[in-house]
PDB file of C-alpha atoms in Angstrom:
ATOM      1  CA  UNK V   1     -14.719 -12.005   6.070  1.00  0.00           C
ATOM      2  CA  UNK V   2     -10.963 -10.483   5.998  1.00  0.00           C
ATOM      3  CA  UNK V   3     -11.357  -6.949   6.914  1.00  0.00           C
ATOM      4  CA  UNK V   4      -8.997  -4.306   8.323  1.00  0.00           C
ATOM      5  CA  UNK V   5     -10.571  -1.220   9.515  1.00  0.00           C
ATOM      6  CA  UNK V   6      -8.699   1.828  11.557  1.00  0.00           C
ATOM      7  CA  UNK V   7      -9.682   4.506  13.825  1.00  0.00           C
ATOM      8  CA  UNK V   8     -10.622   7.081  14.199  1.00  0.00           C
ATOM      9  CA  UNK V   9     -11.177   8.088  10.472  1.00  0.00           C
ATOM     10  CA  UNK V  10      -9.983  11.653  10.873  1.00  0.00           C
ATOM     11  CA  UNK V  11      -7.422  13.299  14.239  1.00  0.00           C
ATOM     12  CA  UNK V  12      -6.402  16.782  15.116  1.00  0.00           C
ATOM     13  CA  UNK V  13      -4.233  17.322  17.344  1.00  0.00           C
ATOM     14  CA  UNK V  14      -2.340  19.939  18.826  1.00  0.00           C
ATOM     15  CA  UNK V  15       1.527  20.280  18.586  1.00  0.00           C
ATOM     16  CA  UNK V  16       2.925  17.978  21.237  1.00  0.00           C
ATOM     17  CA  UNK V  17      -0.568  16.290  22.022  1.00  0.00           C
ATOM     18  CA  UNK V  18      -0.112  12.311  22.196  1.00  0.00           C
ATOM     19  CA  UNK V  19      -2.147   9.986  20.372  1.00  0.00           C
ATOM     20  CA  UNK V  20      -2.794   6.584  19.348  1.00  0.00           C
ATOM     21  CA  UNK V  21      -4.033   5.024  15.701  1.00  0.00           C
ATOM     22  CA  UNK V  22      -5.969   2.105  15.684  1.00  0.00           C
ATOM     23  CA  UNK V  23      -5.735  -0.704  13.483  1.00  0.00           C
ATOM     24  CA  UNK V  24      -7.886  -4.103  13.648  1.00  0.00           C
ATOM     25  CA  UNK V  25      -8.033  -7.369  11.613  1.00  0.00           C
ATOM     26  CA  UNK V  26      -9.612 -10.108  11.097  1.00  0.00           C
ATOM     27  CA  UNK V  27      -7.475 -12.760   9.674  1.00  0.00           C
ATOM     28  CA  UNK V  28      -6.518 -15.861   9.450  1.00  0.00           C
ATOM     29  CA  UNK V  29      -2.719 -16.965   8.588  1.00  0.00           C
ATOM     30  CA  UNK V  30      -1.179 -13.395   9.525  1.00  0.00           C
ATOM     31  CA  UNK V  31       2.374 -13.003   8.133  1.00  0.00           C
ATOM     32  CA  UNK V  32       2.689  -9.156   8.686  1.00  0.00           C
ATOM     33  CA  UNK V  33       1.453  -5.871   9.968  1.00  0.00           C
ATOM     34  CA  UNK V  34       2.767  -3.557   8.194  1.00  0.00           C
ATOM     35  CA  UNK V  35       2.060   1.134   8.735  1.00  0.00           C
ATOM     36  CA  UNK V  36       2.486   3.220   6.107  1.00  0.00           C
ATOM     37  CA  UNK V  37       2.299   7.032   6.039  1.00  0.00           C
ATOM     38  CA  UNK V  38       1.097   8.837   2.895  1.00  0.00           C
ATOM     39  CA  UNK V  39       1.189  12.693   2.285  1.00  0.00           C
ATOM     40  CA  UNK V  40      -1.142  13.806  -0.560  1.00  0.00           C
ATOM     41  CA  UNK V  41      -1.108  12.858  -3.762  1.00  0.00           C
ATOM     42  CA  UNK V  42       2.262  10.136  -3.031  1.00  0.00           C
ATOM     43  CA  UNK V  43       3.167   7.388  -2.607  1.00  0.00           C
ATOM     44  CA  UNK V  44       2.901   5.239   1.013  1.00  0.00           C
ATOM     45  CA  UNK V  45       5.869   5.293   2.580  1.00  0.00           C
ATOM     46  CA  UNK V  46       6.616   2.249   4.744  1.00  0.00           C
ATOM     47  CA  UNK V  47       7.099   2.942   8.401  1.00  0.00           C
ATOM     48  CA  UNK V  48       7.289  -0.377   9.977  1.00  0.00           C
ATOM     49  CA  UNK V  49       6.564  -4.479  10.206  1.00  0.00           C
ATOM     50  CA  UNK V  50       5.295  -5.886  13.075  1.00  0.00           C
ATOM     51  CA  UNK V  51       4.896  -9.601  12.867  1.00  0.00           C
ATOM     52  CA  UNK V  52       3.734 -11.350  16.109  1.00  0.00           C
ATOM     53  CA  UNK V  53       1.543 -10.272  19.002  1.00  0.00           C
ATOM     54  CA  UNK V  54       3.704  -8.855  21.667  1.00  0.00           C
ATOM     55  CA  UNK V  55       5.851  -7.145  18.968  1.00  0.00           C
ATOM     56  CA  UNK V  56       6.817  -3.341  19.255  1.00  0.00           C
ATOM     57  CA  UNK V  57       8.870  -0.755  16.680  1.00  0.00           C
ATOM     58  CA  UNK V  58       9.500   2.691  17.399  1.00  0.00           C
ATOM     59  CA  UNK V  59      11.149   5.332  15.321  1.00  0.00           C
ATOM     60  CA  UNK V  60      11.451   8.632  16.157  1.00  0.00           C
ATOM     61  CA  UNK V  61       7.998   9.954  17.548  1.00  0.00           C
ATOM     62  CA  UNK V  62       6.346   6.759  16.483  1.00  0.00           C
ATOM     63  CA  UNK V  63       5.805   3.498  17.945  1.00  0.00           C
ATOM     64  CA  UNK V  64       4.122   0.682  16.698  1.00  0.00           C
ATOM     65  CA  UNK V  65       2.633  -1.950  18.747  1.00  0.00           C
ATOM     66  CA  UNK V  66       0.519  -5.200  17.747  1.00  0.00           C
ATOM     67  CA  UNK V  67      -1.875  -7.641  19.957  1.00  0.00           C
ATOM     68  CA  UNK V  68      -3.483 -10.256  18.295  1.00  0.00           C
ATOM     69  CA  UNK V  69      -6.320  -8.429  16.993  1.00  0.00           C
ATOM     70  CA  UNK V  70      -4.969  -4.974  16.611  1.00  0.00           C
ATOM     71  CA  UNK V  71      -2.428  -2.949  16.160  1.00  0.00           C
ATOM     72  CA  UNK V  72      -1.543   0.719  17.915  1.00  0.00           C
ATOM     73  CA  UNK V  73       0.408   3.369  16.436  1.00  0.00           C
ATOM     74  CA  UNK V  74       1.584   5.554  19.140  1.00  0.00           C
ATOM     75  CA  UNK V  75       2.143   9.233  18.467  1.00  0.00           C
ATOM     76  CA  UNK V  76       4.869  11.099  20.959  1.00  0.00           C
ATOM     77  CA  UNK V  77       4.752  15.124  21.300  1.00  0.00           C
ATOM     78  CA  UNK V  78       3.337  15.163  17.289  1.00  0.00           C
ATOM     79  CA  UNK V  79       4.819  17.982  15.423  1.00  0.00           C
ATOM     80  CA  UNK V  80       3.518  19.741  12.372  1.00  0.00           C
ATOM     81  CA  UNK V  81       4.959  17.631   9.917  1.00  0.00           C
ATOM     82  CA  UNK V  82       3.675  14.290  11.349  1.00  0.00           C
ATOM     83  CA  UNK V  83       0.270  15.432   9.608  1.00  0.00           C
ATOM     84  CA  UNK V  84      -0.464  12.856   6.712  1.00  0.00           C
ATOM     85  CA  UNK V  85      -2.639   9.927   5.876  1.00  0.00           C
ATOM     86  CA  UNK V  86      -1.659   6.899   8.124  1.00  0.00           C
ATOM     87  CA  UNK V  87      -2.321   3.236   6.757  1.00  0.00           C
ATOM     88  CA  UNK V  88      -2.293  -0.035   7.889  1.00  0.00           C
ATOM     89  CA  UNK V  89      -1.986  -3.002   5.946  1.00  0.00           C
ATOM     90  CA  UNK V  90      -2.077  -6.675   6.528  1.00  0.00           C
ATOM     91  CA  UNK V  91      -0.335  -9.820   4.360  1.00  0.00           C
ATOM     92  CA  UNK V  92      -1.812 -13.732   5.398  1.00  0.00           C
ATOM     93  CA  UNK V  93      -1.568 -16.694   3.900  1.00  0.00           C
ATOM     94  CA  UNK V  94      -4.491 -17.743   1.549  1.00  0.00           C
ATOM     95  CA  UNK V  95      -5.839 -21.409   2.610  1.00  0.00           C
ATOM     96  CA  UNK V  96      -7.679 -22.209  -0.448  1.00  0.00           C
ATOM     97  CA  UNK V  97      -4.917 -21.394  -2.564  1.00  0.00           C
ATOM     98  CA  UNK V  98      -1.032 -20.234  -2.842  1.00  0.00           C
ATOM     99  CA  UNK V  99      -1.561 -16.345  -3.032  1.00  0.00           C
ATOM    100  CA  UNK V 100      -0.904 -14.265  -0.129  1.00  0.00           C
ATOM    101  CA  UNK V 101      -3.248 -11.769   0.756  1.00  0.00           C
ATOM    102  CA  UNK V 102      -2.748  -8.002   1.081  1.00  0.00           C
ATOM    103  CA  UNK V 103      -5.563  -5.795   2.471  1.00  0.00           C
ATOM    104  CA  UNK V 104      -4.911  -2.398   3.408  1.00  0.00           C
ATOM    105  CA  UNK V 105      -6.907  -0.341   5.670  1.00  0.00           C
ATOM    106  CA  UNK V 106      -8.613   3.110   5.104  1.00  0.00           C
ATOM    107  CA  UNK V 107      -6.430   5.282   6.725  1.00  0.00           C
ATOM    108  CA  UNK V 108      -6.080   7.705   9.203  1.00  0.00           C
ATOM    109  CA  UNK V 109      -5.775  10.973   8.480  1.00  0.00           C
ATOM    110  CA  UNK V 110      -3.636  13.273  11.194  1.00  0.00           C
ATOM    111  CA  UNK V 111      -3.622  16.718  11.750  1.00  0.00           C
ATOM    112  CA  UNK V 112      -1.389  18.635  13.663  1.00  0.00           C
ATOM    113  CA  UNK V 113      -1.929  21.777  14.467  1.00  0.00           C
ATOM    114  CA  UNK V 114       0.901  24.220  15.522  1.00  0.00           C
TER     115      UNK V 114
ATOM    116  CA  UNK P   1      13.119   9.393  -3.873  1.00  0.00           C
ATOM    117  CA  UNK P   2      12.207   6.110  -3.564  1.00  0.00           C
ATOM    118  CA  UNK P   3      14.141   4.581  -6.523  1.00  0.00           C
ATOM    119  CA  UNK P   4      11.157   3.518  -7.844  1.00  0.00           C
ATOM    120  CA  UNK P   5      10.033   4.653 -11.419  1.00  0.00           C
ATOM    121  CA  UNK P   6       6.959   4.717 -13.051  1.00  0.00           C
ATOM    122  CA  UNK P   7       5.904   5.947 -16.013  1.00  0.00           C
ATOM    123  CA  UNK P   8       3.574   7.872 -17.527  1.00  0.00           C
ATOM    124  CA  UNK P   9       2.914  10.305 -15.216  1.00  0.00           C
ATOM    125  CA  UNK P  10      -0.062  10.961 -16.050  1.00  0.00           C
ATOM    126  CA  UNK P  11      -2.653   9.548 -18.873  1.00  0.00           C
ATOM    127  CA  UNK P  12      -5.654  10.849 -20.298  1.00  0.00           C
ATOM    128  CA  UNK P  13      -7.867   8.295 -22.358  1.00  0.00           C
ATOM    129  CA  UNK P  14     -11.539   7.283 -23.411  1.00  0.00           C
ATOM    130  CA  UNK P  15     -13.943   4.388 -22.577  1.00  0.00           C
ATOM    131  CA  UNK P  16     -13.345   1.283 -23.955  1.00  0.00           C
ATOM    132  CA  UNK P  17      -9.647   1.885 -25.035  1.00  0.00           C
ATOM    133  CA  UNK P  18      -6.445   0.040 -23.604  1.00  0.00           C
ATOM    134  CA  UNK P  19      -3.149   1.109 -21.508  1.00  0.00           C
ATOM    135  CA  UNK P  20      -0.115   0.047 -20.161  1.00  0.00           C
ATOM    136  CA  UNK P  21       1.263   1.622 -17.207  1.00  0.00           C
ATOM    137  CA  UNK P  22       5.302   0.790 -16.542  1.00  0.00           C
ATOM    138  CA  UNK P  23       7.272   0.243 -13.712  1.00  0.00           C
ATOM    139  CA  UNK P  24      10.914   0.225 -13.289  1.00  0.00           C
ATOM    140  CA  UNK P  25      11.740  -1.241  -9.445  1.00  0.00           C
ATOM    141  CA  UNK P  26      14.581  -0.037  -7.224  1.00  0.00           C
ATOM    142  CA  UNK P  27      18.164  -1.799  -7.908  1.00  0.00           C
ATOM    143  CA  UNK P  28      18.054  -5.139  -6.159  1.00  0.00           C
ATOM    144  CA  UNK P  29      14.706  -5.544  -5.816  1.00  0.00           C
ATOM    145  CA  UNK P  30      12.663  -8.452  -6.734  1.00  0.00           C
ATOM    146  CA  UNK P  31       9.046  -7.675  -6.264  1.00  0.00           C
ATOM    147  CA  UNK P  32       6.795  -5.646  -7.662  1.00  0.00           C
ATOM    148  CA  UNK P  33       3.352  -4.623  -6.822  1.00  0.00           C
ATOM    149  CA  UNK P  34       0.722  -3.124  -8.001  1.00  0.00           C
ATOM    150  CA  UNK P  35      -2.125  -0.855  -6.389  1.00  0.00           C
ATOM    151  CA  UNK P  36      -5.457   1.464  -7.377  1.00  0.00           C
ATOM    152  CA  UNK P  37      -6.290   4.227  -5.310  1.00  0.00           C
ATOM    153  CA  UNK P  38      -9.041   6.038  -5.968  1.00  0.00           C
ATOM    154  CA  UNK P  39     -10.801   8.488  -3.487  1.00  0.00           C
ATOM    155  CA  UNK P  40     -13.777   6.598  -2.624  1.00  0.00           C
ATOM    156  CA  UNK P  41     -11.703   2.680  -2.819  1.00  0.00           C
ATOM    157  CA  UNK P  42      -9.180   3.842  -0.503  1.00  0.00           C
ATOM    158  CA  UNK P  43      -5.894   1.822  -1.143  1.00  0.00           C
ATOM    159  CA  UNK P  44      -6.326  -1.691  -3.292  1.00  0.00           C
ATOM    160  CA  UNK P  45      -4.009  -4.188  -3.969  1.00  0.00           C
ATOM    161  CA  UNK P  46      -4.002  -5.655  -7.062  1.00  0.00           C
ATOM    162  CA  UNK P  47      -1.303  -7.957  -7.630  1.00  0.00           C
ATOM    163  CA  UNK P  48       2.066  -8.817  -6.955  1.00  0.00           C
ATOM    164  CA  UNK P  49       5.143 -10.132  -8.895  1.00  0.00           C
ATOM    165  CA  UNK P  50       8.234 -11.986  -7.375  1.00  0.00           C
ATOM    166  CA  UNK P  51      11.040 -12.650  -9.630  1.00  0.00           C
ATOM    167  CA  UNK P  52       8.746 -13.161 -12.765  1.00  0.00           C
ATOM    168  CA  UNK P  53       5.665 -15.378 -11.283  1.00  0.00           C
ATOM    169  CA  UNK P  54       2.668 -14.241 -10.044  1.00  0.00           C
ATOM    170  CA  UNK P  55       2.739 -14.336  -6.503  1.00  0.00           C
ATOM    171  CA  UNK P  56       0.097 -12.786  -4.412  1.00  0.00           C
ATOM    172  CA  UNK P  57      -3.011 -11.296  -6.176  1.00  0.00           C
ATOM    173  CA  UNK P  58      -6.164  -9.090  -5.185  1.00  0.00           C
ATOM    174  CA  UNK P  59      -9.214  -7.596  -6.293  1.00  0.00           C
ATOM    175  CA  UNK P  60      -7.691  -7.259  -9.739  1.00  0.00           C
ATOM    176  CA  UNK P  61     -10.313  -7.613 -12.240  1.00  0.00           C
ATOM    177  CA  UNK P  62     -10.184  -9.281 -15.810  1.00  0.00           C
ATOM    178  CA  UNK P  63      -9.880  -6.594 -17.301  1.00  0.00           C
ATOM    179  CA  UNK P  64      -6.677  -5.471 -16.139  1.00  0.00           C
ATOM    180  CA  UNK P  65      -3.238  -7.567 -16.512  1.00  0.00           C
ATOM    181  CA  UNK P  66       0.273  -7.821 -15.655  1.00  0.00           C
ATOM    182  CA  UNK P  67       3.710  -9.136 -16.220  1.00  0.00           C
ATOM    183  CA  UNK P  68       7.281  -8.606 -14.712  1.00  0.00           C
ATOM    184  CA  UNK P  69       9.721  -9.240 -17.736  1.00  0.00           C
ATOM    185  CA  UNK P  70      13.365 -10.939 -17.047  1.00  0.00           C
ATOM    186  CA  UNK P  71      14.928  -7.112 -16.118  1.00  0.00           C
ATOM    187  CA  UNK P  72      12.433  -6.724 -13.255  1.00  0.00           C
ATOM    188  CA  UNK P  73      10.538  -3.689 -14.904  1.00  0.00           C
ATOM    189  CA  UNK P  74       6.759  -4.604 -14.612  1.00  0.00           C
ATOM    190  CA  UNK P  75       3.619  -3.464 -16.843  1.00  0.00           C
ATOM    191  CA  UNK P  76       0.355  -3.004 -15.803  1.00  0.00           C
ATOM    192  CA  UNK P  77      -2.293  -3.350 -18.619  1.00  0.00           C
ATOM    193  CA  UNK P  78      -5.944  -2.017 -18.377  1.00  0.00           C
ATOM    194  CA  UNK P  79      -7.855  -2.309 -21.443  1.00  0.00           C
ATOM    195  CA  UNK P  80     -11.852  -2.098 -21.959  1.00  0.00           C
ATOM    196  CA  UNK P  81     -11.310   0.955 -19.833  1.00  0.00           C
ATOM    197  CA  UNK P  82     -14.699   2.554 -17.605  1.00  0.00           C
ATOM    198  CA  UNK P  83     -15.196   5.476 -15.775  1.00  0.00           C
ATOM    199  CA  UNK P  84     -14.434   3.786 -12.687  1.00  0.00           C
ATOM    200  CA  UNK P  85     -11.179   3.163 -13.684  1.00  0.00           C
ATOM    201  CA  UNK P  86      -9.861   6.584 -13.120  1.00  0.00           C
ATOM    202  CA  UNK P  87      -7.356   6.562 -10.247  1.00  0.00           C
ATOM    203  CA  UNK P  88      -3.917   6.771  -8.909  1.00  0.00           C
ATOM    204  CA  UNK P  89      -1.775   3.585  -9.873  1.00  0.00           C
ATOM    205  CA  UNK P  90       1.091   3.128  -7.587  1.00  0.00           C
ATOM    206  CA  UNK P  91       3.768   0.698  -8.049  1.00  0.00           C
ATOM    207  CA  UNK P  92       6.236  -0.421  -5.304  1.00  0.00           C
ATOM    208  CA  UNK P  93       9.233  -2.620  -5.214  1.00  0.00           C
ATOM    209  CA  UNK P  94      10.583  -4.837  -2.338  1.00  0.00           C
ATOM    210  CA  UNK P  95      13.627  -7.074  -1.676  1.00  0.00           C
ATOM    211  CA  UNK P  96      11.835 -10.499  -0.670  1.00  0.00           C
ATOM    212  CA  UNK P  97       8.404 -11.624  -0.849  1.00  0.00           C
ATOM    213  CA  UNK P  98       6.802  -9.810   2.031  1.00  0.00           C
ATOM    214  CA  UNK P  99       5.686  -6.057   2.230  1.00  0.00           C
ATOM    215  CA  UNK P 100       8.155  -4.916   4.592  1.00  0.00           C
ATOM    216  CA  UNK P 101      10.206  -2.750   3.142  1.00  0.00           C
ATOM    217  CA  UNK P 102       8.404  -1.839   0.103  1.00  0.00           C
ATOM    218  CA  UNK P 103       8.966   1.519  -1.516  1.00  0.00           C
ATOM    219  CA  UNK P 104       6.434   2.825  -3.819  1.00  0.00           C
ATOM    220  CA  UNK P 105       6.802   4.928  -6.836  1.00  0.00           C
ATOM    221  CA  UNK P 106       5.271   8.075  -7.535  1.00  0.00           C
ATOM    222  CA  UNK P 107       2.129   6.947  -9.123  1.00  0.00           C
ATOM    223  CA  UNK P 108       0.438   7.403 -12.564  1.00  0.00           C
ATOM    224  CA  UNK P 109      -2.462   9.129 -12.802  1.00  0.00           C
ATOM    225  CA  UNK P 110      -5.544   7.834 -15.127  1.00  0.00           C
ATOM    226  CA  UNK P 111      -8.410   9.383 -16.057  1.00  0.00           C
ATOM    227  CA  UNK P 112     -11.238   8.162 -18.174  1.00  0.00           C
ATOM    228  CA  UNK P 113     -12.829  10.496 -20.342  1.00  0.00           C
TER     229      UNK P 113
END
């Protein structure tokens, strides 16, 4: 079955404490990783695409990495403002039919604490 | 802002009645989506729109329906409406096909009464 779970559900961290998200799939056909962050009660907003194993973003304190199976979002020296909701999504190709498929994560949720 | 409208803001209805949510994507942009979020659902996709044909779809149910007319604005309709449809409905636009780059509105909110 398609799935795309992350970890850990829930982080706190102190101000300037490193981290790492995890996201993992299991897909078949994968066109695109993509992170999102989300602050309460808005709208995503899209962070970065990762599309092949190997692959690495960064921007700002983030950096986004991606294996074949999962994907790491690496957290540098967090400050308060990084807390939010952070989501993963995938997009692969459907075999049976012509549709893409989209399945997004639950999210982690980040805390920083000053 | 993400240049991504949507519209109502919020909507307050009954059981069994029938909505349409609008969409209005960013300048450029040809593809709409659509997504449910409700607190216990997480994030769903439910269907996406390039250029006026359906293009990628999710766990939309038959109940609920969309279109993308020739200016690019989109409509979501939900009719036969249950308590379990209360949520957040985001839409978000993109250039191409993929979700890179996709910019979501500010949501409406529905709640089923």
């Amino acid at each position: 079955e398609d799935q795309v779970t992350q970890s850990p559900e829930a982080l706190r961290l102190q101000e300037g404490e490193s981290s790492s998200l995890n996201c993992s799939y299991t897909v078949s056909g994968l066109r695109g990783l993509f992170w999102y962050r989300q602050d309460p009660g808005k709208g995503p907003e899209f962070l970065f695409t990762l599309y092949s194993a190997g692959e690495e973003k960064e921007k700002e304190r983030l950096k986004a990495t991606l294996t074949k199976k999962e994907s790491f979002l690496h957290i540098t020296a967090p400050k308060p403002e990084d807390s939010a909701t952070y989501l993963c999504a995938v997009q692969a190709s459907e075999m049976k039919t012509s549709y893409d498929k989209v399945i997004f994560g639950p999210g982690t949720s980040l805390s920083v604490i000053p | 802002d993400s240049g991504v409208t949507q519209t109502p803001k919020h909507l307050i209805t009954a059981t069994g009645q029938r909505v349409t949510l609008r969409c209005s994507p960013r300048s450029g942009d040809l593809s709409v989506y659509w997504y449910q979020q409700s607190l216990d659902q997480g994030l769903q996709f439910l269907i996406q729109y390039y250029n006026g044909e359906e293009r990628a779809k999710g766990n939309i149910l038959e109940r609920f329906s969309a279109q993308q007319f020739p200016d690019l604005h989109s409509e979501l309709n939900l009719s036969s409406l249950e308590l379990g449809d209360s949520a957040l409905y985001f839409c978000a636009s993109s250039v191409g096909l993929a979700l890179d780059e996709q910019f979501f509105g500010p949501g409406t909110r529905l709640t089923v009464l």
